[in-house]
Amino acid sequence: MATATISATKQKHVDIKRNDTVKVITGRDAGKEGRVLRIFPKTSRILVEHVSMVKKHVRPNPQRNIKGGIAEQETPVSISNVMLVCKQCGPTRVGHDSRGAKKVRTCKKCGTTLD
Ligand SMILES: [Zn+2]
């Protein structure tokens, strides 16, 4: 049997950067908007503020001044489940343009530079 070797480890280009505002389009938190806190390019996932929160039970640790109880924490969501939010027109797809030697991201809808 002939098998074609396809590299599955090739890193996908990610159009989302830290501190971008994104809108969740699918899943439990669909419709929520938040700031991007972290990016995980290898898994194509991002951490979005106040999105995909999970409750975590925390033990009290008086030495580190940690009170016991339930803490909430973000978990990474797939990049394909969010859209970048354009300040002019809302959730959009990202286009690319070059301003001289510099590549910039643009809004596909209105053309505004997103960087
Ligand atoms: Zn726009």
CSV table of C-alpha atoms and ligand atoms in Angstrom, one decimal:
chain,number,residue,atom,x,y,z
A,1,MET,CA,0.0,0.0,0.0
A,2,ALA,CA,1.4,3.3,-1.0
A,3,THR,CA,1.2,6.0,1.6
A,4,ALA,CA,1.8,9.7,1.0
A,5,THR,CA,3.6,11.4,3.8
A,6,ILE,CA,1.9,14.5,4.9
A,7,SER,CA,3.6,16.6,7.5
A,8,ALA,CA,1.1,17.1,10.3
A,9,THR,CA,3.4,19.1,12.4
A,10,LYS,CA,3.5,22.1,10.1
A,11,GLN,CA,2.6,25.1,12.2
A,12,LYS,CA,-0.4,27.0,10.9
A,13,HIS,CA,-0.1,30.7,10.5
A,14,VAL,CA,-2.1,32.5,13.2
A,15,ASP,CA,-3.7,35.8,12.5
A,16,ILE,CA,-4.5,36.5,16.1
A,17,LYS,CA,-2.1,38.3,18.5
A,18,ARG,CA,-2.0,38.9,22.2
A,19,ASN,CA,-4.3,41.7,23.4
A,20,ASP,CA,-6.5,41.4,20.3
A,21,THR,CA,-10.2,41.4,21.0
A,22,VAL,CA,-12.0,38.3,19.7
A,23,LYS,CA,-15.5,37.1,19.5
A,24,VAL,CA,-16.4,33.5,20.2
A,25,ILE,CA,-18.6,32.2,17.4
A,26,THR,CA,-19.3,28.6,18.5
A,27,GLY,CA,-19.4,26.6,21.6
A,28,ARG,CA,-20.6,27.2,25.2
A,29,ASP,CA,-19.4,30.8,25.2
A,30,ALA,CA,-20.7,31.7,21.7
A,31,GLY,CA,-21.3,35.5,21.5
A,32,LYS,CA,-18.8,36.4,24.2
A,33,GLU,CA,-16.0,38.9,23.4
A,34,GLY,CA,-12.7,39.0,25.2
A,35,ARG,CA,-9.1,40.0,25.1
A,36,VAL,CA,-6.5,37.4,24.0
A,37,LEU,CA,-4.3,36.6,26.9
A,38,ARG,CA,-2.1,33.8,25.5
A,39,ILE,CA,-1.5,32.1,22.2
A,40,PHE,CA,-0.6,28.4,21.7
A,41,PRO,CA,0.5,28.2,18.1
A,42,LYS,CA,1.3,24.5,18.2
A,43,THR,CA,-2.2,23.5,19.2
A,44,SER,CA,-3.9,26.4,17.4
A,45,ARG,CA,-5.5,27.5,20.6
A,46,ILE,CA,-5.8,30.7,22.5
A,47,LEU,CA,-6.7,31.9,25.9
A,48,VAL,CA,-9.4,34.5,26.0
A,49,GLU,CA,-10.2,36.6,29.0
A,50,HIS,CA,-13.5,35.4,30.7
A,51,VAL,CA,-14.1,32.8,28.0
A,52,SER,CA,-14.3,29.1,28.6
A,53,MET,CA,-14.1,29.5,32.3
A,54,VAL,CA,-13.7,26.4,34.5
A,55,LYS,CA,-14.2,26.2,38.2
A,56,LYS,CA,-11.3,25.0,40.1
A,57,HIS,CA,-11.3,23.9,43.7
A,58,VAL,CA,-8.5,25.5,45.6
A,59,ARG,CA,-7.1,24.3,48.9
A,60,PRO,CA,-6.3,27.0,51.4
A,61,ASN,CA,-2.6,27.7,51.8
A,62,PRO,CA,-2.0,30.3,54.6
A,63,GLN,CA,1.7,30.5,53.9
A,64,ARG,CA,1.0,31.8,50.4
A,65,ASN,CA,-2.0,33.7,51.5
A,66,ILE,CA,-4.4,31.6,49.4
A,67,LYS,CA,-7.9,31.2,50.6
A,68,GLY,CA,-9.7,28.0,49.9
A,69,GLY,CA,-12.8,27.7,47.8
A,70,ILE,CA,-13.6,27.8,44.2
A,71,ALA,CA,-11.5,29.8,41.7
A,72,GLU,CA,-12.4,30.3,38.1
A,73,GLN,CA,-9.8,30.0,35.4
A,74,GLU,CA,-9.8,30.3,31.6
A,75,THR,CA,-9.1,27.3,29.4
A,76,PRO,CA,-7.8,27.6,25.8
A,77,VAL,CA,-10.3,27.6,23.0
A,78,SER,CA,-9.6,26.7,19.4
A,79,ILE,CA,-8.7,29.6,17.1
A,80,SER,CA,-11.3,28.3,14.6
A,81,ASN,CA,-14.0,29.1,17.2
A,82,VAL,CA,-13.3,32.8,17.4
A,83,MET,CA,-13.2,35.8,15.0
A,84,LEU,CA,-11.1,38.8,15.3
A,85,VAL,CA,-13.1,41.9,16.2
A,86,CYS,CA,-12.6,45.0,14.0
A,87,LYS,CA,-13.1,48.2,15.9
A,88,GLN,CA,-15.0,49.7,13.0
A,89,CYS,CA,-17.4,46.9,12.1
A,90,GLY,CA,-17.3,44.0,14.5
A,91,PRO,CA,-16.2,40.4,14.0
A,92,THR,CA,-14.4,39.9,10.7
A,93,ARG,CA,-12.0,37.8,8.8
A,94,VAL,CA,-8.4,39.0,8.6
A,95,GLY,CA,-6.8,40.1,5.4
A,96,HIS,CA,-3.2,41.0,4.6
A,97,ASP,CA,-1.7,44.1,3.1
A,98,SER,CA,1.7,45.5,2.9
A,99,ARG,CA,2.5,49.1,3.9
A,100,GLY,CA,5.9,49.5,2.4
A,101,ALA,CA,8.1,46.7,3.7
A,102,LYS,CA,5.8,46.0,6.6
A,103,LYS,CA,3.0,43.4,6.5
A,104,VAL,CA,-0.1,44.4,8.3
A,105,ARG,CA,-3.4,42.8,9.1
A,106,THR,CA,-6.5,44.3,7.7
A,107,CYS,CA,-10.2,43.9,8.1
A,108,LYS,CA,-11.7,42.0,5.2
A,109,LYS,CA,-14.9,44.0,5.5
A,110,CYS,CA,-13.9,47.6,5.8
A,111,GLY,CA,-10.2,47.5,5.0
A,112,THR,CA,-9.1,49.1,8.3
A,113,THR,CA,-5.6,48.2,9.4
A,114,LEU,CA,-5.8,46.0,12.5
A,115,ASP,CA,-2.3,46.4,13.8
B,1,ZN,ZN,-13.8,46.4,9.7
